[in-house]
PDB file of C-alpha atoms in Angstrom:
ATOM      1  CA  UNK A   6     -26.839  60.609 -24.599  1.00 94.00           C
ATOM      2  CA  UNK A   7     -27.940  56.964 -24.260  1.00 96.00           C
ATOM      3  CA  UNK A   8     -25.160  54.721 -22.999  1.00 92.00           C
ATOM      4  CA  UNK A   9     -24.539  51.018 -22.441  1.00 94.00           C
ATOM      5  CA  UNK A  10     -23.487  49.878 -19.004  1.00 94.00           C
ATOM      6  CA  UNK A  11     -21.947  46.611 -17.875  1.00 91.00           C
ATOM      7  CA  UNK A  12     -25.471  45.504 -16.879  1.00 91.00           C
ATOM      8  CA  UNK A  13     -26.574  45.789 -20.519  1.00 94.00           C
ATOM      9  CA  UNK A  14     -23.794  43.519 -21.813  1.00 94.00           C
ATOM     10  CA  UNK A  15     -24.770  39.902 -21.282  1.00 91.00           C
ATOM     11  CA  UNK A  16     -23.158  36.694 -22.496  1.00 88.00           C
ATOM     12  CA  UNK A  17     -23.991  36.635 -26.201  1.00 86.00           C
ATOM     13  CA  UNK A  18     -26.641  39.371 -26.237  1.00 90.00           C
ATOM     14  CA  UNK A  19     -27.374  42.915 -25.171  1.00 92.00           C
ATOM     15  CA  UNK A  20     -30.180  43.581 -22.716  1.00 93.00           C
ATOM     16  CA  UNK A  21     -31.615  46.870 -23.940  1.00 93.00           C
ATOM     17  CA  UNK A  22     -34.662  46.889 -21.657  1.00 91.00           C
ATOM     18  CA  UNK A  23     -33.177  49.706 -19.575  1.00 94.00           C
ATOM     19  CA  UNK A  24     -30.904  52.197 -21.281  1.00 94.00           C
ATOM     20  CA  UNK A  25     -29.595  55.005 -19.102  1.00 94.00           C
ATOM     21  CA  UNK A  26     -28.748  58.489 -20.333  1.00 95.00           C
ATOM     22  CA  UNK A  27     -25.697  60.503 -19.401  1.00 94.00           C
ATOM     23  CA  UNK A  28     -24.386  63.962 -20.141  1.00 95.00           C
ATOM     24  CA  UNK A  29     -21.360  63.623 -22.391  1.00 94.00           C
ATOM     25  CA  UNK A  30     -18.934  66.037 -23.961  1.00 94.00           C
ATOM     26  CA  UNK A  31     -18.321  66.019 -27.688  1.00 93.00           C
ATOM     27  CA  UNK A  32     -14.933  64.416 -27.021  1.00 94.00           C
ATOM     28  CA  UNK A  33     -16.521  61.634 -24.911  1.00 93.00           C
ATOM     29  CA  UNK A  34     -19.135  60.976 -27.595  1.00 93.00           C
ATOM     30  CA  UNK A  35     -16.365  60.699 -30.175  1.00 92.00           C
ATOM     31  CA  UNK A  36     -14.330  58.367 -27.944  1.00 91.00           C
ATOM     32  CA  UNK A  37     -17.158  56.080 -26.775  1.00 93.00           C
ATOM     33  CA  UNK A  38     -19.555  56.107 -29.767  1.00 95.00           C
ATOM     34  CA  UNK A  39     -20.807  52.716 -30.886  1.00 96.00           C
ATOM     35  CA  UNK A  40     -21.021  51.550 -34.489  1.00 95.00           C
ATOM     36  CA  UNK A  41     -22.870  48.565 -35.868  1.00 94.00           C
ATOM     37  CA  UNK A  42     -20.594  45.519 -35.641  1.00 94.00           C
ATOM     38  CA  UNK A  43     -18.635  46.703 -32.602  1.00 96.00           C
ATOM     39  CA  UNK A  44     -17.767  43.856 -30.251  1.00 96.00           C
ATOM     40  CA  UNK A  45     -18.536  44.763 -26.635  1.00 96.00           C
ATOM     41  CA  UNK A  46     -16.926  42.988 -23.669  1.00 94.00           C
ATOM     42  CA  UNK A  47     -17.115  43.586 -19.949  1.00 91.00           C
ATOM     43  CA  UNK A  48     -13.962  44.594 -18.158  1.00 88.00           C
ATOM     44  CA  UNK A  49     -14.651  42.708 -14.956  1.00 83.00           C
ATOM     45  CA  UNK A  50     -16.970  41.475 -12.273  1.00 79.00           C
ATOM     46  CA  UNK A  51     -17.623  38.034 -10.889  1.00 82.00           C
ATOM     47  CA  UNK A  52     -15.100  35.595 -12.398  1.00 81.00           C
ATOM     48  CA  UNK A  53     -17.866  33.661 -14.191  1.00 77.00           C
ATOM     49  CA  UNK A  54     -18.990  36.870 -15.917  1.00 77.00           C
ATOM     50  CA  UNK A  55     -15.534  38.070 -16.910  1.00 80.00           C
ATOM     51  CA  UNK A  56     -15.232  38.931 -20.590  1.00 78.00           C
ATOM     52  CA  UNK A  57     -18.897  38.391 -21.356  1.00 87.00           C
ATOM     53  CA  UNK A  58     -19.887  40.134 -24.512  1.00 91.00           C
ATOM     54  CA  UNK A  59     -22.055  40.691 -27.549  1.00 93.00           C
ATOM     55  CA  UNK A  60     -22.092  42.438 -30.913  1.00 94.00           C
ATOM     56  CA  UNK A  61     -23.650  45.909 -31.195  1.00 95.00           C
ATOM     57  CA  UNK A  62     -26.418  45.741 -33.797  1.00 91.00           C
ATOM     58  CA  UNK A  63     -26.982  49.477 -34.061  1.00 92.00           C
ATOM     59  CA  UNK A  64     -30.302  49.193 -32.215  1.00 91.00           C
ATOM     60  CA  UNK A  65     -30.041  52.885 -31.269  1.00 92.00           C
ATOM     61  CA  UNK A  66     -28.957  55.497 -33.789  1.00 90.00           C
ATOM     62  CA  UNK A  67     -26.681  57.144 -31.228  1.00 94.00           C
ATOM     63  CA  UNK A  68     -25.212  55.408 -28.218  1.00 96.00           C
ATOM     64  CA  UNK A  69     -22.000  55.453 -26.231  1.00 96.00           C
ATOM     65  CA  UNK A  70     -20.591  52.900 -23.824  1.00 94.00           C
ATOM     66  CA  UNK A  71     -19.435  52.976 -20.226  1.00 90.00           C
ATOM     67  CA  UNK A  72     -15.683  52.922 -19.706  1.00 87.00           C
ATOM     68  CA  UNK A  73     -16.001  49.502 -17.994  1.00 89.00           C
ATOM     69  CA  UNK A  74     -17.174  48.058 -21.308  1.00 93.00           C
ATOM     70  CA  UNK A  75     -14.504  47.400 -23.914  1.00 93.00           C
ATOM     71  CA  UNK A  76     -15.425  48.260 -27.491  1.00 95.00           C
ATOM     72  CA  UNK A  77     -13.462  46.381 -30.135  1.00 94.00           C
ATOM     73  CA  UNK A  78     -13.642  47.429 -33.773  1.00 94.00           C
ATOM     74  CA  UNK A  79     -12.907  44.524 -36.027  1.00 90.00           C
ATOM     75  CA  UNK A  80     -11.760  44.464 -39.639  1.00 91.00           C
ATOM     76  CA  UNK A  81     -14.554  42.349 -41.119  1.00 90.00           C
ATOM     77  CA  UNK A  82     -12.369  41.507 -44.112  1.00 92.00           C
ATOM     78  CA  UNK A  83     -10.389  39.303 -41.698  1.00 93.00           C
ATOM     79  CA  UNK A  84     -12.770  38.361 -38.919  1.00 95.00           C
ATOM     80  CA  UNK A  85     -16.528  38.745 -38.522  1.00 94.00           C
ATOM     81  CA  UNK A  86     -17.856  40.192 -35.249  1.00 94.00           C
ATOM     82  CA  UNK A  87     -20.237  37.235 -34.784  1.00 92.00           C
ATOM     83  CA  UNK A  88     -17.332  34.811 -35.060  1.00 93.00           C
ATOM     84  CA  UNK A  89     -15.126  36.905 -32.764  1.00 94.00           C
ATOM     85  CA  UNK A  90     -17.757  37.039 -30.025  1.00 93.00           C
ATOM     86  CA  UNK A  91     -18.346  33.290 -30.325  1.00 91.00           C
ATOM     87  CA  UNK A  92     -14.632  32.611 -29.777  1.00 93.00           C
ATOM     88  CA  UNK A  93     -14.335  35.192 -26.984  1.00 92.00           C
ATOM     89  CA  UNK A  94     -17.409  33.742 -25.231  1.00 88.00           C
ATOM     90  CA  UNK A  95     -16.337  30.116 -25.654  1.00 89.00           C
ATOM     91  CA  UNK A  96     -14.724  28.034 -22.911  1.00 89.00           C
ATOM     92  CA  UNK A  97     -11.414  28.785 -24.687  1.00 93.00           C
ATOM     93  CA  UNK A  98     -12.014  32.520 -24.291  1.00 92.00           C
ATOM     94  CA  UNK A  99     -13.260  32.207 -20.716  1.00 89.00           C
ATOM     95  CA  UNK A 100     -10.137  30.225 -19.722  1.00 91.00           C
ATOM     96  CA  UNK A 101      -7.901  32.889 -21.250  1.00 93.00           C
ATOM     97  CA  UNK A 102      -9.656  35.731 -19.447  1.00 91.00           C
ATOM     98  CA  UNK A 103      -9.612  33.929 -16.093  1.00 89.00           C
ATOM     99  CA  UNK A 104      -5.901  33.173 -16.474  1.00 91.00           C
ATOM    100  CA  UNK A 105      -5.041  36.734 -17.576  1.00 90.00           C
ATOM    101  CA  UNK A 106      -7.309  38.520 -15.077  1.00 89.00           C
ATOM    102  CA  UNK A 107      -6.296  40.337 -11.950  1.00 88.00           C
ATOM    103  CA  UNK A 108      -8.442  38.881  -9.154  1.00 84.00           C
ATOM    104  CA  UNK A 109      -9.228  40.442  -5.794  1.00 82.00           C
ATOM    105  CA  UNK A 110     -11.883  39.355  -3.297  1.00 80.00           C
ATOM    106  CA  UNK A 111     -14.076  37.531  -5.789  1.00 79.00           C
ATOM    107  CA  UNK A 112     -13.801  40.226  -8.451  1.00 86.00           C
ATOM    108  CA  UNK A 113     -11.821  39.656 -11.634  1.00 87.00           C
ATOM    109  CA  UNK A 114     -10.803  42.247 -14.199  1.00 89.00           C
ATOM    110  CA  UNK A 115      -8.872  42.469 -17.431  1.00 90.00           C
ATOM    111  CA  UNK A 116      -7.307  45.467 -19.123  1.00 89.00           C
ATOM    112  CA  UNK A 117      -6.939  46.533 -22.758  1.00 90.00           C
ATOM    113  CA  UNK A 118      -3.435  45.050 -22.996  1.00 91.00           C
ATOM    114  CA  UNK A 119      -4.691  41.619 -21.900  1.00 92.00           C
ATOM    115  CA  UNK A 120      -7.634  41.882 -24.295  1.00 91.00           C
ATOM    116  CA  UNK A 121      -5.335  42.854 -27.182  1.00 91.00           C
ATOM    117  CA  UNK A 122      -3.099  39.867 -26.399  1.00 93.00           C
ATOM    118  CA  UNK A 123      -5.989  37.400 -26.770  1.00 95.00           C
ATOM    119  CA  UNK A 124      -4.788  34.610 -29.113  1.00 95.00           C
ATOM    120  CA  UNK A 125      -7.688  34.654 -31.596  1.00 94.00           C
ATOM    121  CA  UNK A 126      -7.813  31.520 -33.750  1.00 94.00           C
ATOM    122  CA  UNK A 127      -8.803  32.526 -37.277  1.00 92.00           C
ATOM    123  CA  UNK A 128     -11.099  30.369 -39.358  1.00 93.00           C
ATOM    124  CA  UNK A 129     -11.328  30.998 -43.113  1.00 94.00           C
ATOM    125  CA  UNK A 130     -13.705  33.903 -43.865  1.00 94.00           C
ATOM    126  CA  UNK A 131     -16.109  31.599 -45.744  1.00 94.00           C
ATOM    127  CA  UNK A 132     -16.402  29.409 -42.636  1.00 93.00           C
ATOM    128  CA  UNK A 133     -17.024  32.500 -40.507  1.00 94.00           C
ATOM    129  CA  UNK A 134     -19.746  33.646 -42.922  1.00 92.00           C
ATOM    130  CA  UNK A 135     -21.471  30.253 -42.751  1.00 92.00           C
ATOM    131  CA  UNK A 136     -21.283  30.400 -38.956  1.00 89.00           C
ATOM    132  CA  UNK A 137     -22.744  33.943 -38.901  1.00 86.00           C
ATOM    133  CA  UNK A 138     -25.541  32.810 -41.219  1.00 87.00           C
ATOM    134  CA  UNK A 139     -26.442  29.913 -38.930  1.00 89.00           C
ATOM    135  CA  UNK A 140     -26.350  32.188 -35.865  1.00 81.00           C
ATOM    136  CA  UNK A 141     -28.623  34.684 -37.625  1.00 79.00           C
ATOM    137  CA  UNK A 142     -31.096  31.972 -38.632  1.00 82.00           C
ATOM    138  CA  UNK A 143     -31.093  30.574 -35.089  1.00 81.00           C
ATOM    139  CA  UNK A 144     -31.779  34.066 -33.752  1.00 77.00           C
ATOM    140  CA  UNK A 145     -34.806  34.404 -36.039  1.00 78.00           C
ATOM    141  CA  UNK A 146     -36.137  31.030 -34.883  1.00 83.00           C
ATOM    142  CA  UNK A 147     -35.531  31.998 -31.261  1.00 80.00           C
ATOM    143  CA  UNK A 148     -37.453  35.250 -31.797  1.00 79.00           C
ATOM    144  CA  UNK A 149     -40.396  33.391 -33.332  1.00 88.00           C
ATOM    145  CA  UNK A 150     -40.387  30.902 -30.457  1.00 87.00           C
ATOM    146  CA  UNK A 151     -40.434  33.724 -27.907  1.00 85.00           C
ATOM    147  CA  UNK A 152     -43.380  35.361 -29.682  1.00 87.00           C
ATOM    148  CA  UNK A 153     -45.223  32.009 -29.769  1.00 90.00           C
ATOM    149  CA  UNK A 154     -44.457  31.341 -26.087  1.00 90.00           C
ATOM    150  CA  UNK A 155     -45.761  34.787 -25.123  1.00 90.00           C
ATOM    151  CA  UNK A 156     -48.917  34.234 -27.162  1.00 92.00           C
ATOM    152  CA  UNK A 157     -49.443  30.811 -25.557  1.00 92.00           C
ATOM    153  CA  UNK A 158     -49.015  32.340 -22.104  1.00 93.00           C
ATOM    154  CA  UNK A 159     -51.516  35.067 -22.963  1.00 93.00           C
ATOM    155  CA  UNK A 160     -54.025  32.464 -24.152  1.00 92.00           C
ATOM    156  CA  UNK A 161     -53.595  30.357 -20.995  1.00 93.00           C
ATOM    157  CA  UNK A 162     -54.128  33.473 -18.855  1.00 92.00           C
ATOM    158  CA  UNK A 163     -57.251  34.318 -20.860  1.00 92.00           C
ATOM    159  CA  UNK A 164     -58.622  30.782 -20.463  1.00 91.00           C
ATOM    160  CA  UNK A 165     -57.906  30.822 -16.732  1.00 90.00           C
ATOM    161  CA  UNK A 166     -59.768  34.126 -16.347  1.00 91.00           C
ATOM    162  CA  UNK A 167     -62.745  32.747 -18.273  1.00 90.00           C
ATOM    163  CA  UNK A 168     -62.703  29.582 -16.152  1.00 90.00           C
ATOM    164  CA  UNK A 169     -62.694  31.594 -12.902  1.00 91.00           C
ATOM    165  CA  UNK A 170     -65.646  33.606 -14.165  1.00 91.00           C
ATOM    166  CA  UNK A 171     -67.507  30.360 -15.002  1.00 89.00           C
ATOM    167  CA  UNK A 172     -67.602  31.077 -18.731  1.00 87.00           C
ATOM    168  CA  UNK A 173     -66.241  27.684 -19.787  1.00 81.00           C
TER     169      UNK A 173
END
């Protein structure tokens, strides 16, 4: 079964370049299964990485998560996952996690009780929807820019190769 590790959960996005597989019982699959819209947060690590997270987009049809990754299911009639992750990842959220965390030798960690106690400020749902729309549009622009940057890099490499061969 594919599973997400702490290394996959970055601040605001999921790095899916390397997905590991693990043997899992039916009970573990049921307990750790991811659904589109799940908010994923890291349990601990370096203090600056504490509580980093992203929203699961459903990129894989079946996937579970490591027990060091918190999965939060949100009632989207009250709060949108994109808004929740923005608040959790903000300086406000980071301050809360650092204050609530247990810290030992440069490692900080939070537990489910501390996560559940997070004082989430709620914006009106319409405001959250506008925010999610802007985030989505920005993500599309970012994707196009990455494609263009990769194409430009490929063209520069091609020109350099032609120049070294004396074809220019």
